[in-house]
């Protein structure tokens, strides 16, 4: 097996293509080195580009009359389609961001409302306590006013008792004087 040669089927093709490539390159080099060929090729390319431009303009004119889109119209439509897709992608991202922010804001609002509800409940409880304390204070105030009235009544009774006591002492003094008068005159009569 080692004495057999491995045959590459593409080896001959590679050699042939290398020879043709070399011959064509030599031909092109010789032609481009020729000034007449360069002038003729330049004239031919200018003429070709002129007629190609006229054909393109005529195609666009005929397509516009027949309401058929041209390559340029299709390219513009494709370009607009790509731009629209990019803008839609940007808008989708913005909508997703907006949804995320709205959900976070709604969570924050819910937390804030719960805090407000707790504060309102605390204020309600404090208001009820204050209302009870105010009612108790009003009862105490009414009771104190009654006590003041009673104290004023007791003071007036005390004054009246003081006046009565004075009157009684006066009456006792007068009755004591009258008894003395009664006693003294009788006793004076005896001594006389």
PDB file of C-alpha atoms in Angstrom:
ATOM      1  CA  UNK A   1       0.000   0.000   0.000  1.00  0.00           C
ATOM      2  CA  UNK A   2       2.778   2.377   0.662  1.00  0.00           C
ATOM      3  CA  UNK A   3       4.070   1.881  -2.892  1.00  0.00           C
ATOM      4  CA  UNK A   4       0.817   3.161  -4.372  1.00  0.00           C
ATOM      5  CA  UNK A   5       0.502   6.876  -5.107  1.00  0.00           C
ATOM      6  CA  UNK A   6      -2.362   8.913  -3.747  1.00  0.00           C
ATOM      7  CA  UNK A   7      -4.122  10.585  -6.655  1.00  0.00           C
ATOM      8  CA  UNK A   8      -5.549  14.056  -6.053  1.00  0.00           C
ATOM      9  CA  UNK A   9      -8.311  14.729  -8.603  1.00  0.00           C
ATOM     10  CA  UNK A  10      -8.083  18.499  -8.140  1.00  0.00           C
ATOM     11  CA  UNK A  11      -4.312  18.693  -8.680  1.00  0.00           C
ATOM     12  CA  UNK A  12      -4.619  18.957 -12.472  1.00  0.00           C
ATOM     13  CA  UNK A  13      -7.392  21.524 -12.158  1.00  0.00           C
ATOM     14  CA  UNK A  14      -5.228  23.649  -9.843  1.00  0.00           C
ATOM     15  CA  UNK A  15      -2.368  23.569 -12.330  1.00  0.00           C
ATOM     16  CA  UNK A  16      -4.637  24.503 -15.235  1.00  0.00           C
ATOM     17  CA  UNK A  17      -6.289  27.365 -13.368  1.00  0.00           C
ATOM     18  CA  UNK A  18      -2.903  28.734 -12.273  1.00  0.00           C
ATOM     19  CA  UNK A  19      -1.727  28.789 -15.928  1.00  0.00           C
ATOM     20  CA  UNK A  20      -4.905  30.545 -17.119  1.00  0.00           C
ATOM     21  CA  UNK A  21      -4.686  33.084 -14.286  1.00  0.00           C
ATOM     22  CA  UNK A  22      -1.109  33.917 -15.249  1.00  0.00           C
ATOM     23  CA  UNK A  23      -1.978  34.287 -18.967  1.00  0.00           C
ATOM     24  CA  UNK A  24      -4.986  36.539 -18.260  1.00  0.00           C
ATOM     25  CA  UNK A  25      -2.975  38.756 -15.907  1.00  0.00           C
ATOM     26  CA  UNK A  26      -0.270  39.123 -18.579  1.00  0.00           C
ATOM     27  CA  UNK A  27      -2.894  40.021 -21.192  1.00  0.00           C
ATOM     28  CA  UNK A  28      -4.497  42.636 -18.928  1.00  0.00           C
ATOM     29  CA  UNK A  29      -1.127  44.124 -18.116  1.00  0.00           C
ATOM     30  CA  UNK A  30      -0.280  44.435 -21.811  1.00  0.00           C
ATOM     31  CA  UNK A  31      -3.671  45.950 -22.616  1.00  0.00           C
ATOM     32  CA  UNK A  32      -3.550  48.519 -19.803  1.00  0.00           C
ATOM     33  CA  UNK A  33      -0.079  49.459 -20.877  1.00  0.00           C
ATOM     34  CA  UNK A  34      -1.494  50.380 -24.311  1.00  0.00           C
ATOM     35  CA  UNK A  35      -2.734  54.033 -24.415  1.00  0.00           C
ATOM     36  CA  UNK A  36      -5.187  53.483 -27.226  1.00  0.00           C
ATOM     37  CA  UNK A  37      -6.901  50.664 -25.348  1.00  0.00           C
ATOM     38  CA  UNK A  38      -7.148  52.838 -22.230  1.00  0.00           C
ATOM     39  CA  UNK A  39      -8.754  55.696 -24.231  1.00  0.00           C
ATOM     40  CA  UNK A  40     -11.159  53.353 -25.951  1.00  0.00           C
ATOM     41  CA  UNK A  41     -12.106  51.682 -22.667  1.00  0.00           C
ATOM     42  CA  UNK A  42     -12.584  55.080 -21.009  1.00  0.00           C
ATOM     43  CA  UNK A  43     -14.828  56.269 -23.857  1.00  0.00           C
ATOM     44  CA  UNK A  44     -16.792  53.025 -23.726  1.00  0.00           C
ATOM     45  CA  UNK A  45     -17.273  53.264 -19.942  1.00  0.00           C
ATOM     46  CA  UNK A  46     -18.433  56.896 -20.185  1.00  0.00           C
ATOM     47  CA  UNK A  47     -20.909  56.011 -22.943  1.00  0.00           C
ATOM     48  CA  UNK A  48     -22.110  52.962 -21.005  1.00  0.00           C
ATOM     49  CA  UNK A  49     -22.682  55.008 -17.800  1.00  0.00           C
ATOM     50  CA  UNK A  50     -24.528  57.732 -19.781  1.00  0.00           C
ATOM     51  CA  UNK A  51     -26.930  55.247 -21.383  1.00  0.00           C
ATOM     52  CA  UNK A  52     -27.342  53.356 -18.126  1.00  0.00           C
ATOM     53  CA  UNK A  53     -28.377  56.595 -16.361  1.00  0.00           C
ATOM     54  CA  UNK A  54     -30.883  57.396 -19.160  1.00  0.00           C
ATOM     55  CA  UNK A  55     -32.363  53.913 -18.937  1.00  0.00           C
ATOM     56  CA  UNK A  56     -32.711  54.248 -15.147  1.00  0.00           C
ATOM     57  CA  UNK A  57     -34.479  57.611 -15.505  1.00  0.00           C
ATOM     58  CA  UNK A  58     -36.796  56.209 -18.197  1.00  0.00           C
ATOM     59  CA  UNK A  59     -37.602  53.206 -15.975  1.00  0.00           C
ATOM     60  CA  UNK A  60     -38.479  55.516 -13.090  1.00  0.00           C
ATOM     61  CA  UNK A  61     -40.649  57.685 -15.339  1.00  0.00           C
ATOM     62  CA  UNK A  62     -42.499  54.704 -16.797  1.00  0.00           C
ATOM     63  CA  UNK A  63     -42.875  53.110 -13.354  1.00  0.00           C
ATOM     64  CA  UNK A  64     -44.313  56.373 -11.983  1.00  0.00           C
ATOM     65  CA  UNK A  65     -46.830  56.518 -14.876  1.00  0.00           C
ATOM     66  CA  UNK A  66     -47.824  52.888 -14.344  1.00  0.00           C
ATOM     67  CA  UNK A  67     -47.817  53.191 -10.537  1.00  0.00           C
ATOM     68  CA  UNK A  68     -45.189  50.471 -10.184  1.00  0.00           C
ATOM     69  CA  UNK A  69     -42.534  50.815  -7.476  1.00  0.00           C
ATOM     70  CA  UNK A  70     -38.936  51.134  -8.609  1.00  0.00           C
ATOM     71  CA  UNK A  71     -35.830  49.687  -6.990  1.00  0.00           C
ATOM     72  CA  UNK A  72     -35.257  53.063  -5.370  1.00  0.00           C
ATOM     73  CA  UNK A  73     -38.809  53.114  -3.967  1.00  0.00           C
ATOM     74  CA  UNK A  74     -38.434  49.576  -2.637  1.00  0.00           C
ATOM     75  CA  UNK A  75     -35.062  50.483  -1.087  1.00  0.00           C
ATOM     76  CA  UNK A  76     -36.637  53.559   0.562  1.00  0.00           C
ATOM     77  CA  UNK A  77     -39.546  51.452   1.801  1.00  0.00           C
ATOM     78  CA  UNK A  78     -37.138  48.874   3.207  1.00  0.00           C
ATOM     79  CA  UNK A  79     -35.109  51.626   4.852  1.00  0.00           C
ATOM     80  CA  UNK A  80     -38.272  53.131   6.372  1.00  0.00           C
ATOM     81  CA  UNK A  81     -39.350  49.674   7.500  1.00  0.00           C
ATOM     82  CA  UNK A  82     -36.015  49.121   9.264  1.00  0.00           C
ATOM     83  CA  UNK A  83     -36.196  52.564  10.879  1.00  0.00           C
ATOM     84  CA  UNK A  84     -39.777  51.848  11.977  1.00  0.00           C
ATOM     85  CA  UNK A  85     -38.750  48.520  13.505  1.00  0.00           C
ATOM     86  CA  UNK A  86     -35.920  50.232  15.388  1.00  0.00           C
ATOM     87  CA  UNK A  87     -38.310  52.892  16.667  1.00  0.00           C
ATOM     88  CA  UNK A  88     -40.827  50.217  17.687  1.00  0.00           C
ATOM     89  CA  UNK A  89     -38.081  48.391  19.586  1.00  0.00           C
ATOM     90  CA  UNK A  90     -37.134  51.628  21.344  1.00  0.00           C
ATOM     91  CA  UNK A  91     -40.800  52.289  22.170  1.00  0.00           C
ATOM     92  CA  UNK A  92     -41.204  48.733  23.504  1.00  0.00           C
ATOM     93  CA  UNK A  93     -38.213  49.236  25.779  1.00  0.00           C
ATOM     94  CA  UNK A  94     -39.637  52.550  26.958  1.00  0.00           C
ATOM     95  CA  UNK A  95     -43.036  50.934  27.573  1.00  0.00           C
ATOM     96  CA  UNK A  96     -41.406  48.134  29.572  1.00  0.00           C
ATOM     97  CA  UNK A  97     -39.455  50.685  31.594  1.00  0.00           C
ATOM     98  CA  UNK A  98     -42.644  52.686  32.089  1.00  0.00           C
ATOM     99  CA  UNK A  99     -44.526  49.573  33.216  1.00  0.00           C
ATOM    100  CA  UNK A 100     -41.745  48.738  35.653  1.00  0.00           C
ATOM    101  CA  UNK A 101     -41.735  52.277  37.024  1.00  0.00           C
ATOM    102  CA  UNK A 102     -45.549  52.333  37.257  1.00  0.00           C
ATOM    103  CA  UNK A 103     -45.562  49.040  39.135  1.00  0.00           C
ATOM    104  CA  UNK A 104     -42.860  50.306  41.507  1.00  0.00           C
ATOM    105  CA  UNK A 105     -44.742  53.594  41.939  1.00  0.00           C
ATOM    106  CA  UNK A 106     -47.997  51.730  42.594  1.00  0.00           C
ATOM    107  CA  UNK A 107     -46.184  49.620  45.218  1.00  0.00           C
ATOM    108  CA  UNK A 108     -44.806  52.785  46.782  1.00  0.00           C
ATOM    109  CA  UNK A 109     -48.281  54.379  46.672  1.00  0.00           C
ATOM    110  CA  UNK A 110     -49.770  51.299  48.311  1.00  0.00           C
ATOM    111  CA  UNK A 111     -47.161  51.453  51.065  1.00  0.00           C
ATOM    112  CA  UNK A 112     -47.784  55.177  51.484  1.00  0.00           C
ATOM    113  CA  UNK A 113     -51.574  54.627  51.685  1.00  0.00           C
ATOM    114  CA  UNK A 114     -51.037  51.923  54.314  1.00  0.00           C
ATOM    115  CA  UNK A 115     -48.897  54.341  56.329  1.00  0.00           C
ATOM    116  CA  UNK A 116     -51.539  57.070  55.933  1.00  0.00           C
ATOM    117  CA  UNK A 117     -54.218  54.601  57.032  1.00  0.00           C
ATOM    118  CA  UNK A 118     -52.167  53.674  60.119  1.00  0.00           C
ATOM    119  CA  UNK A 119     -51.642  57.346  60.947  1.00  0.00           C
ATOM    120  CA  UNK A 120     -55.362  58.064  60.489  1.00  0.00           C
ATOM    121  CA  UNK A 121     -56.245  55.160  62.791  1.00  0.00           C
ATOM    122  CA  UNK A 122     -53.769  56.429  65.391  1.00  0.00           C
ATOM    123  CA  UNK A 123     -55.231  59.928  65.100  1.00  0.00           C
ATOM    124  CA  UNK A 124     -58.747  58.507  65.430  1.00  0.00           C
ATOM    125  CA  UNK A 125     -57.761  56.585  68.571  1.00  0.00           C
ATOM    126  CA  UNK A 126     -56.043  59.660  70.008  1.00  0.00           C
ATOM    127  CA  UNK A 127     -59.105  61.767  69.153  1.00  0.00           C
ATOM    128  CA  UNK A 128     -61.380  59.290  70.939  1.00  0.00           C
ATOM    129  CA  UNK A 129     -59.079  59.321  73.985  1.00  0.00           C
ATOM    130  CA  UNK A 130     -58.994  63.106  73.956  1.00  0.00           C
ATOM    131  CA  UNK A 131     -62.801  63.235  73.616  1.00  0.00           C
ATOM    132  CA  UNK A 132     -63.138  60.919  76.637  1.00  0.00           C
ATOM    133  CA  UNK A 133     -60.646  62.983  78.621  1.00  0.00           C
ATOM    134  CA  UNK A 134     -62.476  66.147  77.611  1.00  0.00           C
ATOM    135  CA  UNK A 135     -65.794  64.640  78.740  1.00  0.00           C
ATOM    136  CA  UNK A 136     -64.192  63.594  82.037  1.00  0.00           C
ATOM    137  CA  UNK A 137     -62.666  67.075  82.412  1.00  0.00           C
ATOM    138  CA  UNK A 138     -66.078  68.611  81.736  1.00  0.00           C
ATOM    139  CA  UNK A 139     -67.618  66.360  84.391  1.00  0.00           C
ATOM    140  CA  UNK A 140     -64.866  67.335  86.829  1.00  0.00           C
ATOM    141  CA  UNK A 141     -65.380  71.009  85.952  1.00  0.00           C
ATOM    142  CA  UNK A 142     -69.137  70.702  86.519  1.00  0.00           C
ATOM    143  CA  UNK A 143     -68.484  68.876  89.803  1.00  0.00           C
ATOM    144  CA  UNK A 144     -66.026  71.596  90.861  1.00  0.00           C
ATOM    145  CA  UNK A 145     -68.608  74.273  90.049  1.00  0.00           C
ATOM    146  CA  UNK A 146     -71.163  72.428  92.175  1.00  0.00           C
ATOM    147  CA  UNK A 147     -68.585  72.189  94.966  1.00  0.00           C
ATOM    148  CA  UNK A 148     -67.877  75.928  94.643  1.00  0.00           C
ATOM    149  CA  UNK A 149     -71.567  76.660  94.864  1.00  0.00           C
ATOM    150  CA  UNK A 150     -71.820  74.463  97.927  1.00  0.00           C
ATOM    151  CA  UNK A 151     -68.716  76.135  99.418  1.00  0.00           C
ATOM    152  CA  UNK A 152     -70.252  79.539  98.688  1.00  0.00           C
ATOM    153  CA  UNK A 153     -73.474  78.324 100.300  1.00  0.00           C
ATOM    154  CA  UNK A 154     -71.516  77.044 103.292  1.00  0.00           C
ATOM    155  CA  UNK A 155     -69.692  80.383 103.534  1.00  0.00           C
ATOM    156  CA  UNK A 156     -72.962  82.244 103.466  1.00  0.00           C
ATOM    157  CA  UNK A 157     -74.334  79.830 106.097  1.00  0.00           C
ATOM    158  CA  UNK A 158     -71.185  80.384 108.136  1.00  0.00           C
ATOM    159  CA  UNK A 159     -71.623  84.123 107.841  1.00  0.00           C
ATOM    160  CA  UNK A 160     -75.268  83.754 108.789  1.00  0.00           C
ATOM    161  CA  UNK A 161     -74.220  81.564 111.734  1.00  0.00           C
ATOM    162  CA  UNK A 162     -71.612  84.141 112.670  1.00  0.00           C
ATOM    163  CA  UNK A 163     -74.264  86.851 112.593  1.00  0.00           C
ATOM    164  CA  UNK A 164     -76.645  84.647 114.539  1.00  0.00           C
ATOM    165  CA  UNK A 165     -73.885  83.909 117.048  1.00  0.00           C
ATOM    166  CA  UNK A 166     -73.197  87.612 117.433  1.00  0.00           C
ATOM    167  CA  UNK A 167     -76.861  88.307 117.811  1.00  0.00           C
ATOM    168  CA  UNK A 168     -77.061  85.546 120.354  1.00  0.00           C
ATOM    169  CA  UNK A 169     -74.129  86.967 122.278  1.00  0.00           C
ATOM    170  CA  UNK A 170     -75.759  90.346 122.149  1.00  0.00           C
ATOM    171  CA  UNK A 171     -78.952  88.834 123.318  1.00  0.00           C
ATOM    172  CA  UNK A 172     -77.056  87.031 126.095  1.00  0.00           C
ATOM    173  CA  UNK A 173     -75.303  90.221 127.080  1.00  0.00           C
ATOM    174  CA  UNK A 174     -78.490  92.117 127.073  1.00  0.00           C
ATOM    175  CA  UNK A 175     -80.286  89.404 128.918  1.00  0.00           C
ATOM    176  CA  UNK A 176     -77.313  89.227 131.294  1.00  0.00           C
ATOM    177  CA  UNK A 177     -77.537  92.983 131.772  1.00  0.00           C
ATOM    178  CA  UNK A 178     -81.205  92.756 132.159  1.00  0.00           C
ATOM    179  CA  UNK A 179     -80.718  90.030 134.725  1.00  0.00           C
ATOM    180  CA  UNK A 180     -78.102  92.156 136.390  1.00  0.00           C
ATOM    181  CA  UNK A 181     -80.426  95.068 136.258  1.00  0.00           C
ATOM    182  CA  UNK A 182     -83.071  92.914 137.606  1.00  0.00           C
ATOM    183  CA  UNK A 183     -80.706  91.472 140.105  1.00  0.00           C
ATOM    184  CA  UNK A 184     -78.949  94.604 140.923  1.00  0.00           C
ATOM    185  CA  UNK A 185     -81.975  96.678 141.589  1.00  0.00           C
ATOM    186  CA  UNK A 186     -83.492  94.075 143.756  1.00  0.00           C
ATOM    187  CA  UNK A 187     -80.315  93.648 145.558  1.00  0.00           C
ATOM    188  CA  UNK A 188     -79.987  97.359 146.025  1.00  0.00           C
ATOM    189  CA  UNK A 189     -83.337  97.544 147.479  1.00  0.00           C
ATOM    190  CA  UNK A 190     -82.431  95.038 150.050  1.00  0.00           C
ATOM    191  CA  UNK A 191     -79.316  96.843 151.001  1.00  0.00           C
ATOM    192  CA  UNK A 192     -81.002 100.121 151.200  1.00  0.00           C
TER     193      UNK A 192
END
